[in-house]
Amino acid sequence: MCGIVAVTGYKKALPLLLNGLEKLEYRGYDSAGIAVIEPETKNIICNKAEGKLRNLINNLNDKNISGTVGIGHTRWATHGKPEVKNAHPHTDSSGNIAVVQNGIIENFQDLKNKLEIEGVIFNSDTDTEVIPHLIQRELNTLSKLKLENNGSTLLVAVRNVISDLEGSYALAVLWSGAPTSLVVARRQAPLIIGLGEGEFMCASDTPAIANFTNIILPLEDEEIALLTPLGIEIYDSNNERQYRNPVSLKVSEQIIDKMNFKHFMLKEIYDQPGTAKNWLENYLIKNSENGQYQINYSFDTKFFESIERIDIIACGTSKHAAMVGSFLLEQFSGIPTNVFYASEFRYSPPPLLPNTLTIGVTQSGETADTIAAIDMEIKRRSSSVDKTFKPNLIAITNRKESSIGRQVPNIIDICAGIEVGVAATKTFFAQLLSFYGLAIKFAQIKGSQSPDEIGKLITELIKLPPLLEDLLEKHNQSSEKLAHDFFNIKDVIFLGRGINYPIALEGALKLKEISYIHAAGYPAGEMKHGPIALLDKKVPVISIASPGEVFDKVISNAQEAKARDSYLIGIAPECNGTEIFDYLMKIPSSNEWVSPLLNIVPLQLLSYHIAAHRGLDVDQPRNLAKSVTVE
Ligand code: F6R
């Protein structure tokens, strides 16, 4: 999390920095800050504000900042509270060096202790502040070697300093001694360089620079670069100069527009019929000879034949998508599948088993725990002599240019377009679709379902876009009304079973993260083993009851809640049994396999309207960030 942006060139830096920070605010909004080199004096002017970017913009209103070289930061607090003193940029004691950083410096305490012994006084509680102090110390050493004050010297100093840093980071450094230069570096945190007209820039993510250029150079892991108004020099960790061709940004990577919606989240919920259409167009291909559909994943799928089991690694909402995926892969495709929290997997992985496919699921492609867990899995499998243990990997992501995109050879791009709302909606939906594709592919390869059964599932998927449009039209207003009655509740229970149990978990997560109302999801059959003690008339129960294998069971579980006076909301088609619900959010009848793709929509809408009714910042809920690049 945290977003960084930096620029050097012949144009004023501030507009680009502020525009970039606005586009990066989804990565964190505890504080924002900028540092710009003053053209006449070459001094660094630093300005920071607690809270949202608008506070920084207010601070800067009456200031004339004309410098052309600068850095900016939007923070998601890790070390130190969200206060001005902990806001970036951080400077050294002389104020001649300024640094913005995204990541965590794990050995900062050791480094800080050593610097304090040398007499350095720290002004913040952050891990980042060690960096400018270390660079200052390094520059002092280099000046004794009679190195000139220029960008190359700053590059050497930063390179020496980062070799002592442990953890992950993306950083940008300004030095008044080289007032037109910027040094940027990354390890396991994203950073892309942009080539503009008369300026070079870099940022944590493409939208931050998309208004200024559509030509980019992604920086690879462990690389460091010197940016000046005249050009860019990139070096790898062995100090070898790197040359690579710039690439163009796709239009979809540039557009961030709320259209006429009040919030990005609502727009993104409404994007879902389009997400479904896109997926069908991109990934479903009809074989003209036999009329059968194939899933068009771009990688060679030969290795699927030898796969005997699947491990899926993910966090948060992506894990809920993985749980639906696991249900499909086991129950439809017949392959034993386990889902792991990435943060657990990396420290307590299951014993190695042969012929295993590992799937990493992350919309951002940057989630630190997921990246580290996959990395660990690649290493331990690659070091095995037995070939059946070798790593087979797939990543499901919305950002194929991200860290996971570089880490894993086989990518399923969920093609959801940029999601700005911090609460994942359309990316969850697109992750689900990707798992349907995998389940179909495995079922075809393994012969676990007849072509007829596979055809039926595909037909249901093809029907999705108009059904989703219909759902949105029906439930936007009704969930707004429901939100009016429920915006003040304290606890909500979500129940689901089978393939819809993860949807209960996701419904609960959506509600709590944007409305700050306590919510918990349970497999409906588990309620009587404890959670039922929570129920009374103040605790509504939202029950997902899709006709199929467990419909009657879910209705009985809902009955048990009703007997404890809970207000019952049903997510179900209108049919026998659903009359027990006090309020029914009607879902079109469908095959049980595809029901999660429909059931999730009213739950997203309900969470959205409750949070909006409470007057909360739906797109940027407190304490959260879109891309969790710290452990
Ligand atoms: C919730 C949400 C988070 C993310 C989680 C993993 O709405 O968005 O729970 O799902 O932080 O993020 P990714 O998918 O980027 O790995």
XYZ file of C-alpha atoms and ligand atoms in Angstrom:
647
model
C 0.000 0.000 0.000
C 0.964 3.639 -0.057
C 1.370 5.251 -3.416
C 4.385 7.107 -4.693
C 4.798 9.424 -7.632
C 7.816 11.401 -8.810
C 8.769 13.602 -11.736
C 11.701 15.459 -13.236
C 11.655 17.617 -16.365
C 10.995 21.069 -17.686
C 7.411 21.509 -16.519
C 6.031 22.381 -13.091
C 6.072 19.227 -10.975
C 3.158 20.022 -8.665
C 0.208 19.434 -11.056
C 1.551 16.007 -11.992
C 2.283 15.109 -8.381
C -1.184 16.079 -7.158
C -2.953 14.462 -10.084
C -0.894 11.321 -9.555
C -1.661 11.259 -5.837
C -5.360 11.628 -6.527
C -5.209 8.523 -8.725
C -3.153 6.670 -6.112
C -5.331 7.557 -3.145
C -6.944 4.124 -3.378
C -3.615 2.751 -2.075
C -3.883 4.624 1.202
C -5.299 7.852 2.522
C -3.943 8.292 6.047
C -1.825 11.252 4.940
C -0.358 12.818 1.825
C 2.762 14.833 1.132
C 5.021 16.256 -1.544
C 8.583 17.547 -1.811
C 9.734 19.764 -4.672
C 13.144 21.307 -5.373
C 12.957 25.080 -5.383
C 14.500 26.255 -8.706
C 16.410 29.306 -7.407
C 17.681 28.149 -4.028
C 17.776 24.392 -4.835
C 16.225 23.843 -1.415
C 13.705 21.081 -0.907
C 10.232 22.377 -0.082
C 8.202 19.794 1.763
C 4.505 19.920 2.542
C 2.452 17.224 4.272
C -1.034 16.831 5.690
C -2.791 14.259 7.788
C -5.806 12.516 6.247
C -7.048 12.772 2.706
C -5.269 14.395 -0.211
C -7.710 17.313 -0.140
C -6.078 18.459 3.132
C -2.715 18.645 1.385
C -4.284 20.484 -1.546
C -5.790 23.015 0.900
C -2.348 23.488 2.458
C -0.858 24.203 -0.936
C -3.562 26.584 -2.146
C -1.749 29.815 -1.395
C 1.746 28.538 -2.172
C 3.607 29.189 -5.357
C 5.561 26.013 -5.984
C 7.245 26.297 -9.341
C 9.908 23.567 -9.132
C 10.094 20.963 -11.872
C 11.483 18.071 -9.841
C 9.455 16.486 -7.088
C 8.110 13.461 -5.273
C 4.739 12.696 -3.686
C 3.235 10.114 -1.392
C -0.129 8.932 -0.173
C 0.119 6.812 2.956
C -1.449 3.734 4.460
C 0.038 3.733 7.952
C 2.197 0.784 8.969
C 4.826 2.162 11.354
C 3.576 5.132 13.294
C 0.123 6.634 13.585
C -1.502 8.599 10.763
C -0.058 11.948 11.884
C 1.764 14.712 10.031
C 5.086 13.765 11.579
C 4.776 10.278 10.073
C 3.627 11.496 6.659
C 6.086 11.182 3.776
C 8.314 12.597 2.313
C 10.863 12.026 5.063
C 14.051 14.037 5.107
C 17.535 13.732 6.560
C 18.709 16.060 9.346
C 19.906 18.709 6.885
C 16.667 18.701 4.891
C 18.695 18.184 1.717
C 17.432 14.689 1.008
C 13.778 13.681 0.749
C 12.408 10.184 0.350
C 9.012 8.624 -0.321
C 8.595 4.916 0.180
C 5.989 2.200 -0.256
C 6.734 -1.024 1.585
C 8.225 -2.070 4.898
C 11.846 -1.865 5.939
C 11.970 -4.872 8.219
C 15.367 -4.141 9.775
C 14.637 -0.459 10.359
C 14.906 -0.780 14.137
C 18.486 -2.089 13.948
C 19.403 0.610 11.450
C 17.710 3.272 13.563
C 19.525 2.135 16.709
C 22.873 2.405 14.926
C 22.063 5.840 13.517
C 20.915 7.073 16.939
C 24.220 5.950 18.443
C 25.899 8.102 15.787
C 23.805 11.052 16.993
C 21.019 11.129 14.388
C 17.757 12.514 15.745
C 14.579 10.993 14.358
C 11.441 13.046 13.813
C 8.954 10.278 13.054
C 7.973 6.790 14.143
C 8.264 5.404 10.628
C 10.540 2.755 9.222
C 11.148 4.953 6.160
C 12.974 7.725 7.984
C 16.113 5.615 8.275
C 16.525 5.865 4.490
C 17.229 9.619 4.105
C 19.577 9.487 7.113
C 21.450 6.528 5.631
C 21.681 8.285 2.256
C 23.055 11.394 3.952
C 25.708 9.283 5.672
C 26.557 7.584 2.376
C 26.788 10.881 0.500
C 29.167 12.201 3.181
C 31.374 9.164 2.633
C 31.252 9.582 -1.153
C 32.128 13.270 -0.928
C 35.334 12.287 0.889
C 36.134 10.196 -2.202
C 35.790 13.440 -4.186
C 32.727 12.236 -6.125
C 30.915 15.148 -7.730
C 27.488 16.269 -6.597
C 25.365 14.838 -9.380
C 22.720 12.232 -10.137
C 25.267 9.458 -10.598
C 26.602 10.048 -7.092
C 23.073 9.956 -5.694
C 22.546 6.696 -7.595
C 25.639 5.166 -5.972
C 24.558 6.371 -2.523
C 21.039 4.981 -2.864
C 22.347 1.696 -4.243
C 24.690 1.296 -1.273
C 21.895 2.093 1.162
C 19.325 -0.276 -0.302
C 21.777 -3.126 -0.134
C 21.448 -2.808 3.657
C 17.652 -2.718 3.657
C 15.611 -5.818 4.404
C 11.983 -6.087 3.396
C 10.142 -4.773 0.384
C 10.064 -1.248 -0.964
C 9.519 1.089 -3.845
C 11.164 4.446 -3.248
C 11.998 7.760 -4.841
C 14.751 10.068 -3.641
C 15.444 13.784 -4.156
C 18.723 15.463 -3.266
C 19.340 19.177 -3.405
C 22.947 18.352 -4.399
C 21.660 17.033 -7.744
C 18.604 19.216 -8.173
C 17.383 17.868 -11.517
C 17.842 14.189 -10.676
C 15.603 11.588 -9.153
C 16.646 8.130 -8.048
C 14.011 5.419 -7.822
C 14.307 1.768 -6.829
C 12.106 -1.201 -6.102
C 12.116 -4.575 -4.421
C 8.865 -6.530 -4.374
C 6.746 -3.391 -4.599
C 5.496 -1.962 -7.870
C 7.039 0.971 -9.721
C 6.659 2.034 -13.323
C 8.503 4.742 -15.212
C 6.672 7.014 -17.647
C 8.161 8.849 -20.608
C 6.353 12.162 -21.020
C 6.904 15.212 -23.188
C 9.769 17.090 -21.591
C 9.545 15.081 -18.410
C 10.177 11.633 -16.973
C 8.087 10.341 -14.147
C 7.480 7.289 -12.070
C 4.643 5.969 -9.944
C 3.286 2.964 -8.100
C 0.588 2.425 -10.690
C -0.223 3.426 -14.257
C -3.311 5.611 -13.692
C -1.122 7.993 -11.689
C 0.740 9.061 -14.811
C -1.792 8.240 -17.505
C -2.861 11.883 -17.903
C 0.727 12.783 -18.741
C 1.949 9.905 -20.882
C 0.884 6.595 -22.331
C 4.435 5.333 -22.801
C 5.820 3.369 -19.885
C 8.776 1.258 -18.813
C 7.999 -1.112 -15.951
C 10.923 -1.316 -13.540
C 11.839 -4.936 -12.784
C 12.363 -6.283 -9.297
C 15.604 -5.159 -7.590
C 16.253 -2.487 -10.223
C 17.321 1.076 -9.576
C 17.029 4.002 -11.986
C 18.309 7.528 -12.388
C 15.833 9.927 -13.967
C 16.910 13.342 -15.234
C 15.221 15.696 -17.720
C 17.568 14.225 -20.341
C 16.803 10.552 -19.911
C 16.674 7.394 -17.850
C 19.359 4.953 -16.786
C 18.219 1.633 -15.357
C 20.529 -0.814 -13.540
C 19.898 -4.292 -12.198
C 21.063 -5.568 -8.819
C 24.498 -6.447 -10.317
C 24.864 -2.864 -11.440
C 24.510 -3.893 -15.104
C 22.868 -1.210 -17.245
C 19.517 -2.441 -18.578
C 17.998 -1.504 -21.917
C 14.412 -2.278 -22.805
C 11.736 -0.969 -25.098
C 8.977 1.194 -23.720
C 5.424 -0.111 -24.023
C 2.111 1.683 -24.578
C -0.583 1.803 -21.949
C -3.904 0.284 -22.954
C -6.800 2.755 -22.960
C -8.475 0.776 -20.160
C -5.420 1.371 -17.976
C -5.841 5.084 -18.369
C -9.515 5.708 -17.758
C -10.677 6.320 -14.237
C -14.088 7.909 -14.346
C -17.051 7.631 -11.985
C -19.444 8.344 -14.886
C -22.712 9.513 -13.316
C -22.489 7.286 -10.278
C -22.141 8.719 -6.802
C -19.335 6.334 -5.937
C -16.885 4.148 -7.821
C -18.159 1.137 -5.901
C -21.682 1.541 -7.272
C -20.324 2.063 -10.785
C -18.205 -1.053 -10.444
C -21.188 -3.105 -9.225
C -23.000 -1.886 -12.349
C -19.999 -2.813 -14.520
C -20.600 -6.506 -13.807
C -22.883 -7.370 -16.748
C -20.115 -5.898 -18.940
C -17.510 -7.908 -17.034
C -19.505 -11.055 -17.814
C -19.822 -10.093 -21.504
C -16.091 -9.424 -21.730
C -15.256 -12.728 -20.150
C -17.543 -14.651 -22.477
C -16.073 -12.869 -25.494
C -12.479 -13.315 -24.382
C -12.520 -16.830 -23.045
C -15.347 -18.818 -24.573
C -14.652 -20.114 -28.053
C -16.987 -22.274 -30.118
C -15.342 -25.049 -32.058
C -16.802 -24.735 -35.556
C -16.385 -28.462 -36.260
C -18.153 -30.045 -33.279
C -20.052 -26.990 -32.008
C -18.515 -27.435 -28.547
C -17.194 -24.559 -26.505
C -13.578 -24.400 -25.356
C -12.007 -22.192 -22.714
C -9.423 -20.014 -24.357
C -6.745 -19.564 -21.689
C -3.608 -18.354 -23.373
C -1.116 -20.781 -21.875
C -0.345 -24.319 -22.952
C -2.676 -26.503 -20.913
C -0.873 -29.820 -21.489
C 0.307 -29.877 -17.911
C -3.336 -30.077 -16.781
C -3.350 -33.750 -17.701
C -0.916 -34.704 -14.951
C -2.536 -32.579 -12.223
C -3.899 -34.618 -9.327
C -4.586 -31.878 -6.804
C -4.791 -28.109 -6.514
C -3.699 -25.636 -3.838
C -5.126 -22.121 -4.064
C -3.500 -19.207 -2.254
C -5.258 -15.878 -1.698
C -6.357 -13.211 0.800
C -9.655 -11.487 1.624
C -12.212 -11.307 -1.135
C -9.892 -13.179 -3.494
C -9.916 -16.045 -1.018
C -13.702 -16.115 -1.122
C -13.530 -16.374 -4.925
C -10.987 -19.159 -4.460
C -13.406 -21.001 -2.146
C -16.116 -20.959 -4.815
C -13.394 -22.096 -7.232
C -12.404 -24.925 -4.938
C -16.022 -26.086 -4.714
C -16.271 -26.139 -8.513
C -12.906 -27.845 -9.014
C -13.774 -30.589 -6.545
C -17.477 -31.080 -7.153
C -17.649 -30.365 -10.879
C -14.173 -31.313 -12.082
C -13.348 -33.971 -9.483
C -9.940 -32.656 -8.421
C -9.042 -32.495 -4.706
C -8.514 -28.791 -3.975
C -7.454 -26.833 -0.913
C -7.667 -23.100 -0.321
C -5.190 -21.323 1.959
C -4.879 -17.853 3.403
C -1.627 -16.661 1.847
C -0.474 -15.308 5.211
C -0.847 -18.773 6.755
C 0.477 -20.753 3.815
C 3.787 -18.932 3.749
C 4.679 -19.994 7.302
C 2.890 -23.333 7.547
C 2.589 -24.828 4.084
C 1.096 -28.285 3.674
C 3.514 -31.166 3.072
C 4.680 -31.311 -0.535
C 2.626 -33.638 -2.679
C 3.328 -34.570 -6.301
C 1.497 -33.305 -9.396
C 0.035 -30.314 -7.643
C -1.175 -27.158 -9.350
C -0.731 -23.990 -7.286
C -3.037 -21.100 -8.090
C -2.403 -17.586 -6.752
C -5.448 -15.319 -6.806
C -4.968 -11.581 -6.405
C -6.783 -8.816 -8.254
C -4.008 -6.295 -7.602
C -1.240 -8.801 -8.271
C 0.708 -7.087 -5.507
C -0.593 -8.528 -2.229
C 2.585 -9.120 -0.248
C 1.436 -12.304 1.476
C 0.237 -13.890 -1.757
C 3.433 -12.984 -3.608
C 5.606 -14.315 -0.773
C 3.594 -17.529 -0.447
C 3.869 -18.222 -4.182
C 7.569 -17.409 -4.077
C 8.094 -19.834 -1.224
C 6.141 -22.531 -3.071
C 8.183 -22.031 -6.260
C 11.428 -22.306 -4.293
C 10.578 -25.382 -2.286
C 9.155 -27.216 -5.301
C 12.019 -26.251 -7.621
C 14.603 -27.537 -5.171
C 13.010 -30.986 -5.122
C 14.798 -33.618 -7.241
C 11.597 -35.525 -7.886
C 10.070 -34.129 -11.099
C 6.506 -34.835 -9.967
C 7.009 -32.173 -7.259
C 7.940 -29.452 -9.732
C 5.943 -26.211 -9.548
C 2.880 -25.910 -11.820
C 1.549 -22.423 -11.437
C -1.350 -20.275 -12.511
C -2.092 -16.738 -11.355
C -5.549 -15.217 -11.567
C -5.198 -11.439 -11.575
C -6.569 -8.178 -12.912
C -3.053 -6.769 -13.398
C -0.986 -9.033 -15.581
C 1.859 -6.493 -15.534
C 1.999 -6.741 -11.711
C 4.407 -8.628 -9.459
C 2.445 -11.864 -9.720
C 2.356 -11.429 -13.497
C 6.129 -11.458 -13.550
C 6.402 -14.248 -11.004
C 4.054 -16.790 -12.579
C 4.284 -17.900 -16.230
C 0.613 -18.855 -16.690
C -1.702 -15.919 -16.212
C -5.458 -15.774 -16.331
C -6.162 -12.092 -16.850
C -9.599 -11.460 -15.374
C -9.947 -8.400 -17.655
C -12.215 -6.520 -15.231
C -10.742 -3.086 -15.991
C -9.408 -0.837 -13.253
C -11.302 -1.097 -9.978
C -11.030 2.041 -7.889
C -13.404 1.322 -5.012
C -11.347 -0.235 -2.244
C -14.020 -2.892 -1.694
C -13.617 -5.447 -4.459
C -16.801 -6.077 -6.461
C -16.331 -6.546 -10.195
C -12.893 -8.091 -9.709
C -14.447 -10.667 -7.357
C -17.032 -11.397 -10.009
C -14.359 -11.750 -12.702
C -12.250 -13.996 -10.456
C -15.302 -16.234 -10.032
C -15.707 -16.437 -13.804
C -12.051 -17.390 -14.182
C -12.641 -20.335 -11.865
C -15.675 -21.433 -13.891
C -13.344 -21.440 -16.903
C -10.774 -23.558 -15.071
C -13.395 -25.973 -13.789
C -14.764 -26.440 -17.319
C -11.272 -26.915 -18.707
C -10.397 -29.546 -16.094
C -13.738 -31.300 -16.512
C -13.119 -31.519 -20.272
C -9.544 -32.759 -19.876
C -10.252 -35.212 -17.074
C -13.630 -36.314 -18.432
C -15.179 -35.791 -15.004
C -18.422 -34.465 -16.545
C -20.198 -35.483 -19.715
C -20.059 -33.014 -22.616
C -23.764 -32.554 -21.985
C -23.287 -31.433 -18.372
C -20.427 -29.143 -19.389
C -22.607 -27.723 -22.161
C -25.390 -27.004 -19.646
C -23.042 -25.057 -17.385
C -21.729 -23.071 -20.346
C -25.283 -22.272 -21.462
C -26.009 -20.897 -17.976
C -22.881 -18.748 -18.136
C -23.895 -17.379 -21.546
C -27.249 -16.298 -20.075
C -25.588 -14.194 -17.384
C -25.320 -10.655 -18.836
C -29.067 -9.907 -19.219
C -29.830 -11.627 -15.890
C -27.308 -9.407 -14.175
C -28.751 -6.272 -15.801
C -32.135 -7.331 -14.558
C -30.865 -7.974 -11.035
C -29.283 -4.540 -10.876
C -32.431 -2.857 -12.053
C -34.583 -4.766 -9.550
C -32.382 -4.511 -6.522
C -30.767 -1.118 -6.616
C -33.856 0.642 -5.330
C -35.073 -2.158 -3.099
C -31.726 -2.451 -1.348
C -31.691 1.323 -0.911
C -35.048 1.006 0.874
C -33.821 -1.914 2.948
C -30.729 0.113 3.848
C -33.014 2.829 5.164
C -34.438 0.353 7.707
C -31.165 -1.302 8.586
C -28.485 1.369 8.500
C -28.349 1.502 12.290
C -28.025 -2.177 13.081
C -25.004 -3.440 15.008
C -24.667 -7.069 13.878
C -25.698 -9.071 10.848
C -25.363 -12.790 10.219
C -24.967 -14.175 6.692
C -25.764 -17.823 6.015
C -25.033 -19.955 2.972
C -24.244 -23.554 2.208
C -22.268 -25.474 -0.376
C -21.193 -23.309 -3.271
C -22.883 -20.305 -1.631
C -21.110 -20.530 1.711
C -18.233 -18.357 0.381
C -20.871 -15.892 -0.869
C -22.128 -15.574 2.733
C -18.532 -14.826 3.782
C -18.131 -12.289 1.004
C -21.474 -10.624 1.803
C -20.355 -10.223 5.416
C -16.921 -8.895 4.429
C -18.438 -6.311 2.063
C -20.801 -5.060 4.753
C -18.225 -4.758 7.520
C -15.472 -3.193 5.469
C -17.514 -0.302 4.103
C -20.230 0.228 6.737
C -18.209 -0.702 9.879
C -21.139 -2.864 11.005
C -20.129 -6.148 12.538
C -21.065 -8.989 10.211
C -20.165 -12.658 10.094
C -20.789 -15.350 7.524
C -21.360 -18.987 8.440
C -22.139 -22.240 6.694
C -25.846 -22.353 7.533
C -25.589 -25.797 9.141
C -22.987 -24.522 11.606
C -25.199 -21.836 13.096
C -26.664 -24.089 15.746
C -23.157 -24.964 16.965
C -22.577 -21.573 18.557
C -23.483 -18.490 16.516
C -27.188 -19.071 17.186
C -26.533 -17.707 20.687
C -26.097 -14.274 19.077
C -29.571 -14.173 17.591
C -32.436 -11.996 18.774
C -34.690 -9.444 17.154
C -31.849 -6.962 16.839
C -29.714 -9.283 14.707
C -30.990 -9.748 11.157
C -30.045 -12.897 9.286
C -29.391 -12.854 5.556
C -29.809 -16.307 4.151
C -28.721 -17.408 0.683
C -31.090 -20.124 -0.444
C -30.527 -21.280 -3.996
C -32.621 -24.198 -5.210
C -30.495 -27.324 -5.481
C -28.761 -29.860 -3.310
C -29.006 -27.979 0.011
C -32.024 -25.711 -0.505
C -34.291 -27.456 2.058
C -31.470 -27.510 4.593
C -30.859 -23.782 4.236
C -34.555 -23.081 4.639
C -34.602 -25.181 7.840
C -31.573 -23.269 9.153
C -33.358 -20.002 8.362
C -36.391 -21.305 10.219
C -34.175 -21.843 13.304
C -33.115 -18.200 13.124
C -36.692 -17.041 12.747
C -37.620 -18.963 15.862
C -35.097 -16.745 17.703
C -36.876 -13.571 16.477
C -34.292 -12.587 13.876
C -35.529 -10.573 10.919
C -34.933 -12.862 7.923
C -33.777 -11.598 4.567
C -33.680 -14.196 1.807
C -31.482 -14.160 -1.274
C -33.410 -16.651 -3.361
C -35.787 -17.112 -6.282
C -39.473 -16.914 -5.415
C -40.443 -20.548 -4.860
C -41.904 -22.960 -2.307
C -40.161 -22.464 0.991
C -39.072 -18.841 0.506
C -42.310 -17.534 2.046
C -40.599 -17.808 5.445
C -38.447 -14.781 4.648
C -39.555 -11.436 6.064
C -38.011 -9.855 2.991
C -37.067 -11.661 -0.203
C -34.421 -10.283 -2.550
C -35.579 -12.182 -5.613
C -32.940 -13.879 -7.737
C -33.735 -15.331 -11.182
C -33.966 -19.120 -11.164
C -30.761 -20.676 -12.359
C -28.689 -23.787 -12.187
C -27.166 -24.071 -8.676
C -23.632 -24.086 -10.108
C -23.928 -20.495 -11.356
C -26.002 -19.175 -8.444
C -23.014 -17.465 -6.702
C -22.633 -15.187 -9.736
C -26.165 -13.903 -9.216
C -26.452 -14.040 -5.420
C -23.487 -11.770 -4.858
C -25.042 -8.800 -6.662
C -27.854 -7.893 -4.202
C -25.419 -8.408 -1.319
C -22.996 -5.906 -2.861
C -25.843 -3.439 -3.428
C -27.148 -3.826 0.108
C -23.709 -3.202 1.643
C -23.183 -0.229 -0.626
C -26.508 1.402 0.255
C -26.124 0.794 3.992
C -22.670 2.424 3.964
C -23.856 5.303 1.750
C -26.875 5.822 4.022
C -24.550 6.040 7.006
C -22.727 8.818 5.158
C -19.471 6.903 5.021
C -16.659 7.157 2.552
C -17.691 4.125 0.552
C -14.787 4.140 -1.890
C -12.115 4.692 0.713
C -13.156 2.997 3.944
C -11.070 3.694 7.006
C -7.873 1.726 7.623
C -8.013 -0.099 4.282
C -6.127 0.127 1.011
C -6.673 -1.371 -2.403
C -3.323 -2.983 -2.715
C -1.850 -4.537 0.422
C 1.860 -4.549 -0.299
C 2.928 -5.146 3.294
C 2.919 -8.355 5.273
C -12.097 -6.627 0.180
C -10.824 -6.622 -0.501
C -9.677 -7.313 0.136
C -8.798 -7.937 -0.940
C -7.515 -8.504 -0.320
C -6.657 -9.199 -1.353
O -13.063 -5.941 -0.578
O -10.695 -6.054 -1.549
O -10.088 -8.265 1.061
O -9.508 -8.951 -1.574
O -6.799 -7.463 0.257
O -6.360 -8.339 -2.393
P -5.839 -8.862 -3.779
O -6.961 -9.523 -4.477
O -5.363 -7.640 -4.498
O -4.734 -9.820 -3.491
